[in-house]
XYZ file of C-alpha atoms in Angstrom:
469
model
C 0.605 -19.452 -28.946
C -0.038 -17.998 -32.807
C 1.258 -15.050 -33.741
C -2.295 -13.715 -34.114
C -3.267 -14.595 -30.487
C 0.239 -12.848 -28.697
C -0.623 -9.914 -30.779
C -4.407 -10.005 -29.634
C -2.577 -10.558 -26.095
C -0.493 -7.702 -26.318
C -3.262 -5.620 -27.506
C -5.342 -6.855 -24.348
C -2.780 -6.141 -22.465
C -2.145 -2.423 -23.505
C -6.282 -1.865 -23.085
C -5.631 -3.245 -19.457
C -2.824 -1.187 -18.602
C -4.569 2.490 -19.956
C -7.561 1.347 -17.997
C -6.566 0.821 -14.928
C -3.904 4.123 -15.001
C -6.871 6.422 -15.797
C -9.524 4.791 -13.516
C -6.723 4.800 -10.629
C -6.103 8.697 -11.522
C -10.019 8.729 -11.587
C -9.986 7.455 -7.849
C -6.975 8.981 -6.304
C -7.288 12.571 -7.583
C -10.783 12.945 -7.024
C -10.785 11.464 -3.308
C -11.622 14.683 -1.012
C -10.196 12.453 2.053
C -6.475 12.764 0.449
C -6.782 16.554 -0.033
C -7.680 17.059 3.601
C -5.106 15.153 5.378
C -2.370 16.510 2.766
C -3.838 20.344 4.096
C -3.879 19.082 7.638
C 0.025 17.866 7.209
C 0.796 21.177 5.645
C -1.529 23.465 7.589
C -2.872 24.482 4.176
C -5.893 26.437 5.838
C -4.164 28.505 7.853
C -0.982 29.682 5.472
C -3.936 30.561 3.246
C -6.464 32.416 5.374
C -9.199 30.686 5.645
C -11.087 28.225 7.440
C -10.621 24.057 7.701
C -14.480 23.710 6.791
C -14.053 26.270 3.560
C -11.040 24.876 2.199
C -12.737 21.558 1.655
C -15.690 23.362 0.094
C -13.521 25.397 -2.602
C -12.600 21.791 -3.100
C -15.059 19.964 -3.867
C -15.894 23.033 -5.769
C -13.145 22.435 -7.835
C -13.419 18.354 -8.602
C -17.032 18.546 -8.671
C -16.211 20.811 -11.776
C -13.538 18.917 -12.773
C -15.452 15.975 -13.438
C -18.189 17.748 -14.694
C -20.580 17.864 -12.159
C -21.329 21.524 -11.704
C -21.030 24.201 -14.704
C -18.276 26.954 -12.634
C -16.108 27.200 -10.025
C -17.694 30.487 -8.795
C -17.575 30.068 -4.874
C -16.953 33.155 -2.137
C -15.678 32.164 1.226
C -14.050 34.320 3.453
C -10.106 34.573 2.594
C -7.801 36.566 5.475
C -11.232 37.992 7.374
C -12.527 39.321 3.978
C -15.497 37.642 2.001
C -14.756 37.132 -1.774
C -14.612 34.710 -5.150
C -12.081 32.416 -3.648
C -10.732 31.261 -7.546
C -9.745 34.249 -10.361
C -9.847 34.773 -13.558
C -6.577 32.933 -14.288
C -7.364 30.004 -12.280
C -11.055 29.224 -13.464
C -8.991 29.727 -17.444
C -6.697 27.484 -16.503
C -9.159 24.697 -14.969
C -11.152 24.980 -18.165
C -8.441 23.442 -19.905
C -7.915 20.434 -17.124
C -11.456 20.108 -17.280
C -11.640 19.315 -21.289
C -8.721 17.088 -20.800
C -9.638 14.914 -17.994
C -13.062 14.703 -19.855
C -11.468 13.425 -23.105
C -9.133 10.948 -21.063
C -12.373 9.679 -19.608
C -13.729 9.187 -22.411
C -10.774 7.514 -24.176
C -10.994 5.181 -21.045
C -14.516 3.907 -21.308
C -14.050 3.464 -25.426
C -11.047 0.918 -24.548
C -12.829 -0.531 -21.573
C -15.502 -1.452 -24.206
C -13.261 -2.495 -26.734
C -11.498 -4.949 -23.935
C -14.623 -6.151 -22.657
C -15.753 -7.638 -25.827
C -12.006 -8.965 -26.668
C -12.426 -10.819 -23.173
C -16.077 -11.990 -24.247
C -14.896 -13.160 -26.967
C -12.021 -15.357 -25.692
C -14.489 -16.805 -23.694
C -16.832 -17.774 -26.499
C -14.287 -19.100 -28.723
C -11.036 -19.446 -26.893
C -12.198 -20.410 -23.024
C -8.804 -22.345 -22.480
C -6.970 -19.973 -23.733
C -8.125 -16.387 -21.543
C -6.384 -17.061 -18.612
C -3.106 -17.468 -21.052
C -3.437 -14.772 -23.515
C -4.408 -12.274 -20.883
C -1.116 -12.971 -18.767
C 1.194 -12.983 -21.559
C -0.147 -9.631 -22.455
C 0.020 -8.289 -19.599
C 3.169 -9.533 -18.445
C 5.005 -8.209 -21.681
C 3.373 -4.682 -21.425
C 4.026 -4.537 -17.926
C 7.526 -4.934 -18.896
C 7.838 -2.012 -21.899
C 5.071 0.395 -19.604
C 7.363 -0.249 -16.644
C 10.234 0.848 -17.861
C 8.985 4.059 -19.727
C 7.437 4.605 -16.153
C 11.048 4.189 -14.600
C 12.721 6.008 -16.625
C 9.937 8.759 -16.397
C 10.388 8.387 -12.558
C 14.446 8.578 -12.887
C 13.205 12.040 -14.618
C 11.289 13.400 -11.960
C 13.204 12.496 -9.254
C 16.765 14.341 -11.363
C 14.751 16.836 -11.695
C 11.242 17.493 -10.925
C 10.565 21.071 -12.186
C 12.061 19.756 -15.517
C 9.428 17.006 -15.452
C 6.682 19.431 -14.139
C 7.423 21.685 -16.990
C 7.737 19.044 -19.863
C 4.443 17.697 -18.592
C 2.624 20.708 -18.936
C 3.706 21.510 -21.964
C 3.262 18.353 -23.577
C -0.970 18.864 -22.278
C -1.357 22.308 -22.399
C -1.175 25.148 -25.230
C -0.629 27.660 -23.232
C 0.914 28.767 -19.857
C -1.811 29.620 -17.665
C -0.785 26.785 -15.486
C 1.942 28.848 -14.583
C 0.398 30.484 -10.956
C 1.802 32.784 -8.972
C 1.408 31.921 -5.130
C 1.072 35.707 -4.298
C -1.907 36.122 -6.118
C -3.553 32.660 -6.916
C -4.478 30.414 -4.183
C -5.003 27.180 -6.124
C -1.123 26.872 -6.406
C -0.888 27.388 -2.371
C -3.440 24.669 -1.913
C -2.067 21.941 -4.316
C 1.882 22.724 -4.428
C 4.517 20.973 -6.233
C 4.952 18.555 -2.969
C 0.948 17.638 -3.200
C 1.583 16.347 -6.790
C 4.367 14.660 -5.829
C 2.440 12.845 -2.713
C -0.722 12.191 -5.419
C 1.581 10.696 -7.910
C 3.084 8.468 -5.991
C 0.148 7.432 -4.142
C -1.518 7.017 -8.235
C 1.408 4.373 -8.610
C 1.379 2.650 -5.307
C -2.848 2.052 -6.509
C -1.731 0.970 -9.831
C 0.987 -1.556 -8.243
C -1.715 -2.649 -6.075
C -4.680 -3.184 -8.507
C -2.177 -4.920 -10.930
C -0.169 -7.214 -8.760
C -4.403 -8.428 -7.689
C -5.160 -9.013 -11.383
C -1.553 -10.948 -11.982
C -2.557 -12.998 -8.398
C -5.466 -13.707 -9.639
C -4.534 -14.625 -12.915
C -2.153 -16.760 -11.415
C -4.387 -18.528 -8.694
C -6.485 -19.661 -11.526
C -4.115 -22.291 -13.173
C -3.153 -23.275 -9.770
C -6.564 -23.516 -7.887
C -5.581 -21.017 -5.611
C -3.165 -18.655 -4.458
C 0.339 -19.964 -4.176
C 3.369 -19.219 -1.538
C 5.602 -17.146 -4.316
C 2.125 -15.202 -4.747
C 1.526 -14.411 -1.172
C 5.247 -13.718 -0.901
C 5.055 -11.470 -3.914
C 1.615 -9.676 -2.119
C 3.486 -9.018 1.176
C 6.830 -7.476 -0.161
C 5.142 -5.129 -2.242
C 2.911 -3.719 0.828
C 5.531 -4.111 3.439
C 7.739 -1.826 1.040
C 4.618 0.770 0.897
C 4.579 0.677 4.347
C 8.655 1.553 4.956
C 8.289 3.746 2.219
C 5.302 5.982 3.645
C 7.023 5.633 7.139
C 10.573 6.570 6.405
C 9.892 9.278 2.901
C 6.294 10.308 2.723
C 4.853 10.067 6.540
C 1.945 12.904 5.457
C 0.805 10.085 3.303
C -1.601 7.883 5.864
C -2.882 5.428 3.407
C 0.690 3.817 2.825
C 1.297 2.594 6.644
C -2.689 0.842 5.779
C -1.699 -0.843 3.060
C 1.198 -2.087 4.993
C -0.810 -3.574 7.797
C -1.385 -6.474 5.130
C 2.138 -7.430 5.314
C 3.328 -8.200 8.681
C 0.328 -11.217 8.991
C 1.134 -12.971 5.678
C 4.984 -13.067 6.795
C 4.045 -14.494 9.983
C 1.581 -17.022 8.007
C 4.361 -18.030 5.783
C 6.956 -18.545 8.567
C 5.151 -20.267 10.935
C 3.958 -23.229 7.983
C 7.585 -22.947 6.903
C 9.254 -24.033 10.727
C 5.843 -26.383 10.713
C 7.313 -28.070 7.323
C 11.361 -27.640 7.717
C 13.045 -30.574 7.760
C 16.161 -28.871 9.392
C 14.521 -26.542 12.300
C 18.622 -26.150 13.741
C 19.498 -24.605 10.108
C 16.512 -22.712 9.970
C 17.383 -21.085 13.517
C 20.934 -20.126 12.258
C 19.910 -18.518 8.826
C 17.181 -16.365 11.061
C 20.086 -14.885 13.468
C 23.255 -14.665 10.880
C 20.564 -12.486 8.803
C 19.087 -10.528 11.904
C 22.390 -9.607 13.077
C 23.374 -8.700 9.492
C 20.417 -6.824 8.758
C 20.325 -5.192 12.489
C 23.740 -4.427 11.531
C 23.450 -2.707 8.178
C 20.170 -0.884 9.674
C 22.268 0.584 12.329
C 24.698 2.077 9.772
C 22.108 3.492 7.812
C 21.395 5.510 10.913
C 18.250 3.791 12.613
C 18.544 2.194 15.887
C 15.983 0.381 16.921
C 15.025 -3.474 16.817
C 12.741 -3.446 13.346
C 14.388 -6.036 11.816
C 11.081 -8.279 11.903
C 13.751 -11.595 12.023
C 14.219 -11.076 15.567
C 10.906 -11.839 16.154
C 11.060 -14.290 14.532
C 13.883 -15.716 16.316
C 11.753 -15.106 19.347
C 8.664 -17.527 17.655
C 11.056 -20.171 16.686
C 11.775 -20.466 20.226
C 8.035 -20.790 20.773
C 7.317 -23.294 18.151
C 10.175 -25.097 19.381
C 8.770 -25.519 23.384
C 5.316 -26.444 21.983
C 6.704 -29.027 19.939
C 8.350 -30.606 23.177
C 4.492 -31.293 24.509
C 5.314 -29.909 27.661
C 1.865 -29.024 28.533
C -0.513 -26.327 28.366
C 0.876 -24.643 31.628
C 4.744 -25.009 30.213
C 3.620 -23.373 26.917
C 1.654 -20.226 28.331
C 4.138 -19.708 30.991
C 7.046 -19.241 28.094
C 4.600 -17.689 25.542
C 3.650 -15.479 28.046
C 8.160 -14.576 28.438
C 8.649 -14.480 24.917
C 5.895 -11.540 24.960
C 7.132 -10.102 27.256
C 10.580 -9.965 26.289
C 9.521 -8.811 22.919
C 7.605 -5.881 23.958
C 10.457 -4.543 26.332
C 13.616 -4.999 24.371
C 11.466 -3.358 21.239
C 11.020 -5.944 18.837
C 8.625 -5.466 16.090
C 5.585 -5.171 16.656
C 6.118 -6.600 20.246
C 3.333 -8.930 22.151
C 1.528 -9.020 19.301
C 3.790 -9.951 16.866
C 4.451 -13.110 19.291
C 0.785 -14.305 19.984
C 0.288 -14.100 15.878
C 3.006 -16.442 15.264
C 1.601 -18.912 17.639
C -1.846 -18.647 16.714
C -0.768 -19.265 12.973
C 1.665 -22.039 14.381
C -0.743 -23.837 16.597
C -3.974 -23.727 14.923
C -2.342 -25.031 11.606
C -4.924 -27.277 10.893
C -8.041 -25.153 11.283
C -8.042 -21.887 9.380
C -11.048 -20.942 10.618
C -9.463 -20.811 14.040
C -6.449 -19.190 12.777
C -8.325 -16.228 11.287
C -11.282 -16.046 14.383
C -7.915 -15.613 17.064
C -6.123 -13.679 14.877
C -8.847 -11.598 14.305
C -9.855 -11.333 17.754
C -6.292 -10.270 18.540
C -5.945 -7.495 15.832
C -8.931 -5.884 17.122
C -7.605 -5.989 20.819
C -4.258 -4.403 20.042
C -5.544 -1.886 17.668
C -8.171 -0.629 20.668
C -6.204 -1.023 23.969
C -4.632 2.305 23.760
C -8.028 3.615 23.692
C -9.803 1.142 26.477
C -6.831 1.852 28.529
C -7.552 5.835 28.495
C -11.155 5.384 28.983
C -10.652 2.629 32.098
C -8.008 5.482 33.652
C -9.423 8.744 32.413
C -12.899 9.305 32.735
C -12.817 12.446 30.151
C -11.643 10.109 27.794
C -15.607 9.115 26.945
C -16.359 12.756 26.022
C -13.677 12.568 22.845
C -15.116 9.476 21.537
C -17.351 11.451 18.689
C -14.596 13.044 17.678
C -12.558 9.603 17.481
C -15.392 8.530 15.179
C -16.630 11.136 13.590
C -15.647 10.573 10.144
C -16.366 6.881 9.831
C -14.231 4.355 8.194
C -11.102 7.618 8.180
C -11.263 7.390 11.942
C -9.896 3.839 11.924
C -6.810 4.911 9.560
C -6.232 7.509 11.736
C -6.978 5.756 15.544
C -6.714 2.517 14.932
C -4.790 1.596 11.395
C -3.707 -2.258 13.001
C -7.353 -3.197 12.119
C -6.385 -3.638 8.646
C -4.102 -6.175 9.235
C -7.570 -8.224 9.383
C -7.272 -7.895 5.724
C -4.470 -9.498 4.795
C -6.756 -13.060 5.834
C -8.273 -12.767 2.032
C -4.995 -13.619 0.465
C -4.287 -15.941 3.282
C -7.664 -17.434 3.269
C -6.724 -18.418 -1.076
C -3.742 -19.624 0.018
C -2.534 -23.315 -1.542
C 0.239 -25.262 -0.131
C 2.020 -27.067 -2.788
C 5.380 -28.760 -2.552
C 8.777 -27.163 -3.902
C 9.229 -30.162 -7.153
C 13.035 -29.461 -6.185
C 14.510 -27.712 -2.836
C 18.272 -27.509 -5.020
C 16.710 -26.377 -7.662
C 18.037 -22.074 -8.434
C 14.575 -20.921 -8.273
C 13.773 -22.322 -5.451
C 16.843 -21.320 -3.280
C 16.166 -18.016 -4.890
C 12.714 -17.843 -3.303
C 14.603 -19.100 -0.129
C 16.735 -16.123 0.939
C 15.302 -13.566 -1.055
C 13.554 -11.596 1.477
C 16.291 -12.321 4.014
C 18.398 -10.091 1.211
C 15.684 -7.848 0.935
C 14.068 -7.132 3.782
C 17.317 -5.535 5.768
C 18.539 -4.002 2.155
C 15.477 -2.234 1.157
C 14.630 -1.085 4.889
C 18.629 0.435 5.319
C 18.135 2.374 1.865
C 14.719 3.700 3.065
C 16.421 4.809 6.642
C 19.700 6.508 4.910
C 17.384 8.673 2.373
C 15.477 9.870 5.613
C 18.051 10.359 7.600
C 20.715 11.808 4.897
C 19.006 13.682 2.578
């Protein structure tokens, strides 16, 4: 590549990287559904004085001017059994200024997205061969010198957040009417230091998210498709979301989704690797030594039950292994049927279902379509059988069913959040088996063991901050 075309590259690459942190601030921030389960966690309404229903009209009052869709933030709603103007003086002031600066950023953001669409339309015209290239080099560089700015910004905030807080605000603002006093001003009481901390990190988990799909992408179009490292790559990063929102930020709803994507892709992965091992008896032996290990090192971190997802995995090698014997249809539903069982008393991971996904992957190997119509079929069963199970024993059960629905596609995060594990079939459904070129080879033992490193590592770090801190 010319010197010309890796600056071009990085250039691109920059554009990318602006554009997609503002239009993921864009979405996150402005997304009433995140304010109101961060006030329901909190109790926001009540330590306030005011109602559930007027809280979420002062804000949408308050984004709607944000964004510039309304010309004040003049609203009265009844505060502590008294009607009044629900934002002063000092608050409206100090939104003025957040106002003219998230209008400037926006505008900043749409010049570059112009600027990078025609640098992309222009690759194509005259450079076709080369997008695909020059846009991952870019990127991949940037990501490098943004990421670590952004670690070493994070390293900041976490030493010392009202440092970082401060520092922030002065670096934006001119003056110190962000300063609020919680006595006085109830902006601060509904959007407190722990809010921003909750909407920052759920700005970078979006950013992770939206990048890691552009570098897949990117990726799956020199190789015709999504590769294993890809899908590998696709499933740590949401299965760490996931312990992360369950162990450190549990107000945070939207993490344990994301993680739902995880759990099918590793099931995916392991059943076509026993399908493909050449050494099933090695394979066996790497699964406990590291499930012990890991169930060990979880233990001393101070959590105590069976989430290391390699013992279920033990548990479907033993499956794969008694269908391979060709025992029958009988033999195989009879230990299936054990295996569930077992899993689902002693605690494993995600239990029956964790077991009958493994050997739907396993056995319908050959047809994806059948994979992905079982699996799907199966998601949709276990994310609704508490509920079936209420309404076949409790016949009030039928009168809550509004309220279980009531807010749409938000009723399924809350209800039934397994459902989008269907998801994780569009990476899946990309997917492109292609042989290792060498199985000694460091990369590829790298790849190997990996998550059997990381999965019981990251998990016991996750459980010692919750329970020691």
């Amino acid at each position: 590549m010319r010197l010309v075309e890796k600056v071009n590259a990085i250039a691109l690459g920059i554009i990318v990287w602006i554009v997609l942190v503002l239009s993921v601030l864009q979405f996150t921030a402005f997304n009433v559904d995140f304010y109101r389960e961060q006030y329901a966690f909190r109790d926001t309404a009540a330590s306030i004085g005011v109602s559930e229903t007027d809280l979420i009209k002062v804000t949408e009052v308050l984004l709607d001017y944000t964004s510039g869709k309304r010309p004040d933030m003049i609203v009265n709603v009844e505060v502590n059994g008294v009607m009044k103007q629900y934002y002063n003086q000092r608050e409206i002031d100090h939104m003025v200024d957040v106002r003219i600066l998230y209008l400037k950023v926006l505008q900043i953001r749409d010049i570059l997205l112009l600027i990078g669409l025609v640098n992309i339309f222009a690759l194509f015209a005259f450079r076709k061969k080369k997008v695909v290239e020059e846009l991952n080099f870019g990127l991949t560089w940037v990501s490098v010198g943004f990421g670590a700015i952004i670690l070493l910004l994070g390293s900041f905030a976490i030493i010392n957040f009202d440092a970082f807080w401060t520092a922030f605000h002065k670096v934006f603002f001119s003056n110190d009417l962000w300063l609020l006093d919680p006595y006085t001003d109830n902006l601060i009481n509904m959007v407190p230091q722990e809010f921003f901390i909750d909407l920052i990190v759920m700005i970078l988990i979006h950013f992770t998210l939206s990048l890691m799909t552009i570098f897949v992408l990117l990726k799956s179009e020199k190789a015709k498709g999504i590769t294993q490292n890809s899908l590998k790559v696709i499933a740590v990063i949401t299965m760490t979301i996931d312990h992360m929102g369950y162990f450190l930020f549990p107000e945070i709803r939207e993490m344990r989704i994301i993680g739902r994507i995880a759990y099918p892709i590793f099931t995916y992965l392991f059943a076509m690797s026993y399908r493909f091992s050449h050494d099933k008896i090695k394979l066996l032996i790497r699964l406990v030594i590291f499930a012990v290990g890991g169930h060990l090192l979880i233990l001393w971190a101070g959590d105590s039950g069976f989430y290391n997802i390699l013992f279920l995995f033990i548990l479907g090698w033993i499956a794969f292994w008694v269908i391979d014997q060709k025992k029958g249809l009988f033999v195989n539903l009879i230990v299936v049927s054990i295996l569930a069982y077992l899993a689902q008393a002693i605690g494993v991971d995600y239990g029956y279902y964790g077991i009958l996904t493994l050997v739907i992957f396993y056995v319908f190997y050959e047809n994806r379509w059948k994979q992905f119509l079982f699996f799907s079929i199966l998601t949709i069963f276990f994310s609704f059988e508490w509920l079936i199970t209420n309404l076949l024993t409790n016949s009030q059960y039928w009168t809550y069913l509004p309220t279980i629905f009531s807010r749409g596609i938000y009723s399924f995060t809350s209800y039934f959040p397994q459902i989008f594990a269907i998801l994780a079939l569009i990476p899946i459904g990309f997917y492109v088996y292609k042989a290792p070129k060498s199985k000694t080879s460091w990369t590829y033992i790298t790849n190997q063991y990996f998550f059997y490193f990381y999965y019981p590592i990251h998990f016991a770090i996750l459980a010692y901050l919750h329970f020691h801190s």
